[in-house]
PDB file of C-alpha atoms in Angstrom:
ATOM      1  CA  MET Z   1       0.000   0.000   0.000  1.00 68.00           C
ATOM      2  CA  SER Z   2       1.553   3.286  -1.081  1.00 86.00           C
ATOM      3  CA  LYS Z   3      -0.867   5.673   0.661  1.00 94.00           C
ATOM      4  CA  HIS Z   4      -0.829   6.079   4.422  1.00 97.00           C
ATOM      5  CA  LYS Z   5      -3.148   8.054   6.722  1.00 98.00           C
ATOM      6  CA  ILE Z   6      -1.902   9.817   9.856  1.00 98.00           C
ATOM      7  CA  ALA Z   7      -4.179  11.461  12.428  1.00 98.00           C
ATOM      8  CA  VAL Z   8      -2.860  14.911  13.339  1.00 98.00           C
ATOM      9  CA  ILE Z   9      -4.312  16.389  16.528  1.00 98.00           C
ATOM     10  CA  SER Z  10      -3.419  19.017  19.113  1.00 98.00           C
ATOM     11  CA  ASP Z  11      -4.650  20.801  22.217  1.00 96.00           C
ATOM     12  CA  THR Z  12      -6.928  18.061  23.525  1.00 96.00           C
ATOM     13  CA  HIS Z  13      -6.766  19.619  27.017  1.00 93.00           C
ATOM     14  CA  SER Z  14      -8.014  16.440  28.733  1.00 93.00           C
ATOM     15  CA  LEU Z  15     -10.946  15.961  26.347  1.00 92.00           C
ATOM     16  CA  LEU Z  16     -10.976  13.262  23.673  1.00 93.00           C
ATOM     17  CA  ARG Z  17     -14.241  13.462  21.775  1.00 90.00           C
ATOM     18  CA  PRO Z  18     -15.970  10.370  20.300  1.00 91.00           C
ATOM     19  CA  GLU Z  19     -15.930  11.985  16.834  1.00 91.00           C
ATOM     20  CA  ILE Z  20     -12.163  12.437  17.088  1.00 94.00           C
ATOM     21  CA  ILE Z  21     -11.650   8.849  18.245  1.00 96.00           C
ATOM     22  CA  GLU Z  22     -13.671   7.616  15.277  1.00 95.00           C
ATOM     23  CA  LYS Z  23     -11.439   9.517  12.834  1.00 96.00           C
ATOM     24  CA  ILE Z  24      -8.240   8.429  14.586  1.00 97.00           C
ATOM     25  CA  ARG Z  25      -9.250   4.794  14.116  1.00 97.00           C
ATOM     26  CA  GLU Z  26      -9.176   5.329  10.343  1.00 96.00           C
ATOM     27  CA  CYS Z  27      -5.446   6.081  10.531  1.00 97.00           C
ATOM     28  CA  GLU Z  28      -2.219   4.121  10.924  1.00 97.00           C
ATOM     29  CA  LEU Z  29      -0.412   6.582  13.197  1.00 97.00           C
ATOM     30  CA  ILE Z  30      -1.152   9.580  15.418  1.00 98.00           C
ATOM     31  CA  VAL Z  31       0.811  12.813  15.797  1.00 98.00           C
ATOM     32  CA  HIS Z  32      -0.161  15.014  18.762  1.00 98.00           C
ATOM     33  CA  ALA Z  33       1.236  18.560  18.811  1.00 98.00           C
ATOM     34  CA  GLY Z  34       0.980  19.123  22.556  1.00 97.00           C
ATOM     35  CA  ASP Z  35      -1.288  20.295  25.379  1.00 96.00           C
ATOM     36  CA  ILE Z  36      -2.536  16.824  26.138  1.00 97.00           C
ATOM     37  CA  ALA Z  37      -3.071  18.069  29.708  1.00 95.00           C
ATOM     38  CA  SER Z  38      -3.608  14.758  31.504  1.00 95.00           C
ATOM     39  CA  LYS Z  39      -2.063  11.322  31.813  1.00 96.00           C
ATOM     40  CA  GLU Z  40      -5.465   9.706  31.309  1.00 96.00           C
ATOM     41  CA  THR Z  41      -5.921  11.439  27.950  1.00 96.00           C
ATOM     42  CA  ALA Z  42      -2.405  10.485  26.855  1.00 97.00           C
ATOM     43  CA  GLU Z  43      -3.043   6.841  27.744  1.00 97.00           C
ATOM     44  CA  LYS Z  44      -6.361   6.828  25.909  1.00 96.00           C
ATOM     45  CA  ILE Z  45      -4.764   8.238  22.769  1.00 97.00           C
ATOM     46  CA  LYS Z  46      -1.912   5.718  22.930  1.00 97.00           C
ATOM     47  CA  SER Z  47      -4.441   2.914  23.176  1.00 97.00           C
ATOM     48  CA  LEU Z  48      -5.731   3.909  19.735  1.00 97.00           C
ATOM     49  CA  GLY Z  49      -2.403   3.343  17.983  1.00 96.00           C
ATOM     50  CA  THR Z  50       1.238   4.330  17.707  1.00 97.00           C
ATOM     51  CA  THR Z  51       1.415   7.950  18.849  1.00 98.00           C
ATOM     52  CA  TYR Z  52       4.104  10.607  18.579  1.00 98.00           C
ATOM     53  CA  PHE Z  53       3.577  13.278  21.269  1.00 98.00           C
ATOM     54  CA  VAL Z  54       5.333  16.560  21.912  1.00 98.00           C
ATOM     55  CA  ARG Z  55       4.961  18.435  25.154  1.00 98.00           C
ATOM     56  CA  GLY Z  56       2.883  21.611  25.378  1.00 97.00           C
ATOM     57  CA  ASN Z  57       2.701  24.359  27.982  1.00 95.00           C
ATOM     58  CA  ALA Z  58      -0.282  22.601  29.639  1.00 93.00           C
ATOM     59  CA  ASP Z  59       1.684  19.361  30.074  1.00 96.00           C
ATOM     60  CA  LYS Z  60       3.334  20.289  33.362  1.00 91.00           C
ATOM     61  CA  ASP Z  61       2.990  17.298  35.666  1.00 90.00           C
ATOM     62  CA  SER Z  62       5.475  14.453  36.173  1.00 95.00           C
ATOM     63  CA  TRP Z  63       3.620  12.125  33.771  1.00 95.00           C
ATOM     64  CA  ALA Z  64       4.793  14.372  30.916  1.00 96.00           C
ATOM     65  CA  ASP Z  65       8.466  14.542  31.953  1.00 96.00           C
ATOM     66  CA  GLU Z  66       9.586  12.080  29.299  1.00 95.00           C
ATOM     67  CA  ILE Z  67       7.655  13.723  26.450  1.00 97.00           C
ATOM     68  CA  PRO Z  68       9.998  15.853  24.287  1.00 97.00           C
ATOM     69  CA  PHE Z  69       9.263  19.500  23.572  1.00 97.00           C
ATOM     70  CA  SER Z  70      10.009  18.866  19.911  1.00 98.00           C
ATOM     71  CA  ARG Z  71      10.810  15.882  17.758  1.00 98.00           C
ATOM     72  CA  GLU Z  72      11.938  14.985  14.261  1.00 97.00           C
ATOM     73  CA  LEU Z  73      10.135  12.190  12.458  1.00 98.00           C
ATOM     74  CA  GLU Z  74      10.574  10.424   9.152  1.00 97.00           C
ATOM     75  CA  LEU Z  75       7.253   8.915   8.151  1.00 97.00           C
ATOM     76  CA  PHE Z  76       6.761   7.093   4.879  1.00 96.00           C
ATOM     77  CA  GLY Z  77       9.563   9.039   3.229  1.00 95.00           C
ATOM     78  CA  LEU Z  78       8.690  12.511   4.535  1.00 97.00           C
ATOM     79  CA  LYS Z  79      10.677  14.519   7.061  1.00 98.00           C
ATOM     80  CA  ILE Z  80       8.421  16.022   9.721  1.00 98.00           C
ATOM     81  CA  PHE Z  81       9.238  18.349  12.621  1.00 98.00           C
ATOM     82  CA  VAL Z  82       6.732  18.587  15.505  1.00 98.00           C
ATOM     83  CA  ILE Z  83       6.566  21.273  18.203  1.00 98.00           C
ATOM     84  CA  HIS Z  84       3.755  22.795  20.249  1.00 98.00           C
ATOM     85  CA  ASN Z  85       4.501  26.504  19.840  1.00 97.00           C
ATOM     86  CA  ARG Z  86       5.782  27.531  16.420  1.00 97.00           C
ATOM     87  CA  ARG Z  87       7.440  30.612  17.886  1.00 96.00           C
ATOM     88  CA  GLN Z  88       9.727  28.391  19.945  1.00 97.00           C
ATOM     89  CA  ILE Z  89      11.366  26.694  16.973  1.00 97.00           C
ATOM     90  CA  GLN Z  90      15.122  27.039  17.362  1.00 95.00           C
ATOM     91  CA  GLU Z  91      16.198  24.269  15.008  1.00 94.00           C
ATOM     92  CA  ASP Z  92      16.862  24.669  11.292  1.00 96.00           C
ATOM     93  CA  VAL Z  93      13.760  23.144   9.695  1.00 97.00           C
ATOM     94  CA  SER Z  94      14.543  24.128   6.112  1.00 96.00           C
ATOM     95  CA  ASP Z  95      15.188  20.495   5.184  1.00 96.00           C
ATOM     96  CA  LYS Z  96      11.796  19.331   6.490  1.00 98.00           C
ATOM     97  CA  ASP Z  97       8.755  18.631   4.351  1.00 98.00           C
ATOM     98  CA  ILE Z  98       6.247  19.483   7.101  1.00 98.00           C
ATOM     99  CA  VAL Z  99       6.336  21.359  10.405  1.00 98.00           C
ATOM    100  CA  ILE Z 100       3.397  20.412  12.634  1.00 98.00           C
ATOM    101  CA  TYR Z 101       2.517  22.653  15.578  1.00 98.00           C
ATOM    102  CA  GLY Z 102      -0.417  23.666  17.791  1.00 97.00           C
ATOM    103  CA  HIS Z 103      -0.943  26.165  20.625  1.00 95.00           C
ATOM    104  CA  SER Z 104      -2.991  28.797  18.760  1.00 93.00           C
ATOM    105  CA  HIS Z 105      -6.079  26.547  18.478  1.00 92.00           C
ATOM    106  CA  LYS Z 106      -6.476  27.770  14.875  1.00 92.00           C
ATOM    107  CA  TYR Z 107      -6.404  25.477  11.868  1.00 95.00           C
ATOM    108  CA  SER Z 108      -3.756  26.644   9.416  1.00 96.00           C
ATOM    109  CA  GLU Z 109      -1.836  25.361   6.408  1.00 97.00           C
ATOM    110  CA  GLU Z 110       0.804  27.589   4.856  1.00 97.00           C
ATOM    111  CA  TYR Z 111       3.986  27.181   2.877  1.00 96.00           C
ATOM    112  CA  LYS Z 112       7.316  28.931   3.266  1.00 95.00           C
ATOM    113  CA  ALA Z 113       9.823  27.998   0.601  1.00 91.00           C
ATOM    114  CA  ASP Z 114       9.430  24.229   0.365  1.00 92.00           C
ATOM    115  CA  VAL Z 115       8.233  23.700   3.944  1.00 97.00           C
ATOM    116  CA  CYS Z 116       4.564  23.213   4.884  1.00 98.00           C
ATOM    117  CA  TYR Z 117       3.709  24.717   8.286  1.00 98.00           C
ATOM    118  CA  PHE Z 118       0.596  23.008   9.567  1.00 98.00           C
ATOM    119  CA  ASN Z 119      -1.637  23.480  12.624  1.00 98.00           C
ATOM    120  CA  PRO Z 120      -4.564  21.031  13.032  1.00 98.00           C
ATOM    121  CA  GLY Z 121      -6.358  23.386  15.431  1.00 96.00           C
ATOM    122  CA  SER Z 122      -7.824  22.283  18.742  1.00 94.00           C
ATOM    123  CA  CYS Z 123      -9.990  19.211  19.230  1.00 93.00           C
ATOM    124  CA  GLY Z 124     -10.416  19.712  22.980  1.00 90.00           C
ATOM    125  CA  PRO Z 125     -12.757  21.990  24.968  1.00 84.00           C
ATOM    126  CA  ARG Z 126     -14.280  24.680  22.814  1.00 72.00           C
ATOM    127  CA  ARG Z 127     -13.479  28.333  23.241  1.00 67.00           C
ATOM    128  CA  PHE Z 128     -16.207  30.715  22.091  1.00 53.00           C
ATOM    129  CA  HIS Z 129     -17.080  30.095  18.476  1.00 60.00           C
ATOM    130  CA  GLN Z 130     -13.840  28.266  17.876  1.00 74.00           C
ATOM    131  CA  GLU Z 131     -13.794  25.364  15.460  1.00 83.00           C
ATOM    132  CA  ILE Z 132     -13.116  21.914  16.873  1.00 89.00           C
ATOM    133  CA  THR Z 133     -10.757  20.411  14.354  1.00 94.00           C
ATOM    134  CA  MET Z 134      -8.161  17.772  13.608  1.00 97.00           C
ATOM    135  CA  ALA Z 135      -6.667  16.618  10.321  1.00 98.00           C
ATOM    136  CA  ILE Z 136      -5.873  13.475   8.419  1.00 98.00           C
ATOM    137  CA  LEU Z 137      -2.509  13.620   6.702  1.00 98.00           C
ATOM    138  CA  THR Z 138      -2.326  11.327   3.670  1.00 98.00           C
ATOM    139  CA  ILE Z 139       1.158  10.487   2.429  1.00 97.00           C
ATOM    140  CA  ASP Z 140       1.813   8.785  -0.892  1.00 96.00           C
ATOM    141  CA  GLU Z 141       4.968   6.804  -0.251  1.00 93.00           C
ATOM    142  CA  GLU Z 142       5.650   6.292  -3.953  1.00 92.00           C
ATOM    143  CA  ASP Z 143       5.924   9.893  -5.076  1.00 91.00           C
ATOM    144  CA  LYS Z 144       6.432  11.495  -1.611  1.00 91.00           C
ATOM    145  CA  SER Z 145       3.371  13.700  -2.049  1.00 95.00           C
ATOM    146  CA  PHE Z 146       1.006  14.571   0.804  1.00 97.00           C
ATOM    147  CA  SER Z 147      -2.278  16.287   1.548  1.00 97.00           C
ATOM    148  CA  PHE Z 148      -4.250  17.323   4.631  1.00 97.00           C
ATOM    149  CA  GLU Z 149      -7.965  16.694   5.100  1.00 96.00           C
ATOM    150  CA  LYS Z 150      -9.609  19.026   7.591  1.00 95.00           C
ATOM    151  CA  VAL Z 151     -12.005  17.326  10.003  1.00 94.00           C
ATOM    152  CA  ASP Z 152     -14.399  19.791  11.643  1.00 89.00           C
ATOM    153  CA  CYS Z 153     -16.359  18.393  14.590  1.00 85.00           C
ATOM    154  CA  SER Z 154     -17.730  21.726  15.808  1.00 78.00           C
ATOM    155  CA  PRO Z 155     -21.258  21.578  17.225  1.00 71.00           C
ATOM    156  CA  GLN Z 156     -23.854  23.834  15.648  1.00 66.00           C
ATOM    157  CA  LEU Z 157     -25.594  26.426  17.819  1.00 69.00           C
ATOM    158  CA  THR Z 158     -29.350  26.012  17.440  1.00 69.00           C
ATOM    159  CA  ALA Z 159     -32.428  27.973  18.441  1.00 67.00           C
ATOM    160  CA  GLY Z 160     -33.787  26.629  21.718  1.00 61.00           C
ATOM    161  CA  SER Z 161     -30.467  25.250  22.891  1.00 59.00           C
ATOM    162  CA  ALA Z 162     -28.119  28.230  23.074  1.00 51.00           C
ATOM    163  CA  LYS Z 163     -26.332  28.216  26.418  1.00 55.00           C
ATOM    164  CA  LEU Z 164     -23.400  30.525  25.745  1.00 63.00           C
ATOM    165  CA  PRO Z 165     -22.468  33.070  28.415  1.00 66.00           C
ATOM    166  CA  ASP Z 166     -23.973  36.529  27.864  1.00 71.00           C
ATOM    167  CA  LYS Z 167     -20.700  38.092  26.707  1.00 74.00           C
ATOM    168  CA  ASP Z 168     -20.064  35.319  24.170  1.00 76.00           C
ATOM    169  CA  MET Z 169     -23.599  35.403  22.824  1.00 82.00           C
ATOM    170  CA  ALA Z 170     -23.254  39.181  22.522  1.00 85.00           C
ATOM    171  CA  LYS Z 171     -20.099  38.783  20.427  1.00 85.00           C
ATOM    172  CA  LEU Z 172     -21.902  36.333  18.170  1.00 86.00           C
ATOM    173  CA  ILE Z 173     -24.881  38.658  17.686  1.00 90.00           C
ATOM    174  CA  SER Z 174     -22.592  41.629  17.029  1.00 92.00           C
ATOM    175  CA  ARG Z 175     -20.762  39.686  14.333  1.00 91.00           C
ATOM    176  CA  ILE Z 176     -24.042  38.566  12.738  1.00 91.00           C
ATOM    177  CA  MET Z 177     -25.357  42.150  12.738  1.00 92.00           C
ATOM    178  CA  LYS Z 178     -22.258  43.294  10.830  1.00 93.00           C
ATOM    179  CA  GLN Z 179     -22.696  40.494   8.321  1.00 92.00           C
ATOM    180  CA  MET Z 180     -26.349  41.440   7.847  1.00 91.00           C
ATOM    181  CA  ASP Z 181     -25.360  45.069   7.320  1.00 92.00           C
ATOM    182  CA  ALA Z 182     -22.909  43.882   4.664  1.00 93.00           C
ATOM    183  CA  GLY Z 183     -25.768  42.152   2.850  1.00 92.00           C
ATOM    184  CA  LYS Z 184     -24.646  38.584   3.508  1.00 90.00           C
ATOM    185  CA  PRO Z 185     -27.390  36.003   2.812  1.00 90.00           C
ATOM    186  CA  VAL Z 186     -28.750  33.923   5.663  1.00 89.00           C
ATOM    187  CA  SER Z 187     -27.216  30.764   4.181  1.00 89.00           C
ATOM    188  CA  GLU Z 188     -23.733  32.313   4.389  1.00 90.00           C
ATOM    189  CA  ILE Z 189     -24.321  33.638   7.918  1.00 90.00           C
ATOM    190  CA  VAL Z 190     -25.417  30.163   9.018  1.00 87.00           C
ATOM    191  CA  GLY Z 191     -22.280  28.567   7.606  1.00 84.00           C
ATOM    192  CA  ARG Z 192     -19.793  31.175   8.804  1.00 83.00           C
ATOM    193  CA  ASN Z 193     -21.114  31.227  12.363  1.00 83.00           C
ATOM    194  CA  ARG Z 194     -22.120  27.569  12.766  1.00 79.00           C
ATOM    195  CA  ILE Z 195     -25.681  28.362  13.807  1.00 82.00           C
ATOM    196  CA  ASP Z 196     -28.905  26.915  12.453  1.00 81.00           C
ATOM    197  CA  ALA Z 197     -31.206  28.817  10.090  1.00 85.00           C
ATOM    198  CA  GLU Z 198     -33.921  29.247  12.734  1.00 83.00           C
ATOM    199  CA  LEU Z 199     -31.570  31.093  15.075  1.00 86.00           C
ATOM    200  CA  ALA Z 200     -30.190  33.233  12.221  1.00 87.00           C
ATOM    201  CA  ASN Z 201     -33.710  34.159  11.129  1.00 88.00           C
ATOM    202  CA  GLN Z 202     -34.715  35.032  14.703  1.00 86.00           C
ATOM    203  CA  ILE Z 203     -31.819  37.472  14.963  1.00 89.00           C
ATOM    204  CA  LEU Z 204     -32.496  38.848  11.461  1.00 88.00           C
ATOM    205  CA  GLN Z 205     -36.193  39.420  12.200  1.00 87.00           C
ATOM    206  CA  ILE Z 206     -35.516  41.221  15.472  1.00 90.00           C
ATOM    207  CA  TYR Z 207     -32.752  43.335  13.910  1.00 90.00           C
ATOM    208  CA  THR Z 208     -34.802  44.411  10.899  1.00 87.00           C
ATOM    209  CA  THR Z 209     -38.070  45.101  12.731  1.00 87.00           C
ATOM    210  CA  HIS Z 210     -36.628  47.139  15.604  1.00 88.00           C
ATOM    211  CA  GLN Z 211     -34.908  50.189  14.160  1.00 86.00           C
ATOM    212  CA  GLY Z 212     -31.798  51.201  16.083  1.00 90.00           C
ATOM    213  CA  ILE Z 213     -31.802  48.102  18.292  1.00 93.00           C
ATOM    214  CA  ASP Z 214     -28.473  47.166  19.889  1.00 92.00           C
ATOM    215  CA  VAL Z 215     -26.943  43.822  20.813  1.00 91.00           C
ATOM    216  CA  GLN Z 216     -28.494  43.774  24.288  1.00 90.00           C
ATOM    217  CA  GLY Z 217     -31.892  44.502  22.809  1.00 90.00           C
ATOM    218  CA  ILE Z 218     -31.638  41.482  20.553  1.00 89.00           C
ATOM    219  CA  LEU Z 219     -30.434  39.347  23.457  1.00 85.00           C
ATOM    220  CA  ASP Z 220     -33.438  40.410  25.515  1.00 83.00           C
ATOM    221  CA  ARG Z 221     -35.860  39.471  22.726  1.00 82.00           C
ATOM    222  CA  LEU Z 222     -34.463  36.113  21.617  1.00 77.00           C
ATOM    223  CA  ASP Z 223     -36.795  33.223  22.419  1.00 57.00           C
ATOM    224  CA  ILE Z 224     -33.838  31.061  23.415  1.00 46.00           C
ATOM    225  CA  TRP Z 225     -32.504  33.456  26.002  1.00 38.00           C
ATOM    226  CA  GLY Z 226     -33.349  33.408  29.665  1.00 35.00           C
ATOM    227  CA  LYS Z 227     -35.455  30.252  29.434  1.00 33.00           C
TER     228      LYS Z 227
END
């Protein structure tokens, strides 16, 4: 078999979701870019297959003492460098095919010269409106090519089930108001903000029928709020 799949994850922060486990089981190997945050999570990940960990800033206890802060791997013909915080790279990585890192919780794939710098995002506890992501790295051993498949397991916010703190819900509404002012269609607003159409239409209706209304006014009028 010339093609190999590797699960690339980071920033689990003591939470390993069933959706992530399901995707990991499709892969031959696992690369974790740090902030595992607990021995139990590390053991659970290792039970799913051969795992290459690096240590993140949240991996402070004695169980993590033997985990390196960075590591160099050669997997199926590709040279890969793994570190938690990209800003802490001190090694010369110009000869690597891929640099995998985490820390920012933001999915990113960019190229500098011939090196791919890749962040799978966070698949642990969700910060406000942050995607919950991992990636599957497919390597073709014959021609040394590779590609990343983004796996987004973010839950959708729906009308009747919104339980975000006031300040986070306010940020969401403010962003949606700006998108409405820019003339974005509801379908785009739904996709960009990971909310369902019913919730988007509730906010749109309140915003358009109450001239001059502010974020707090919309919050006060939403059917999902305060119930």
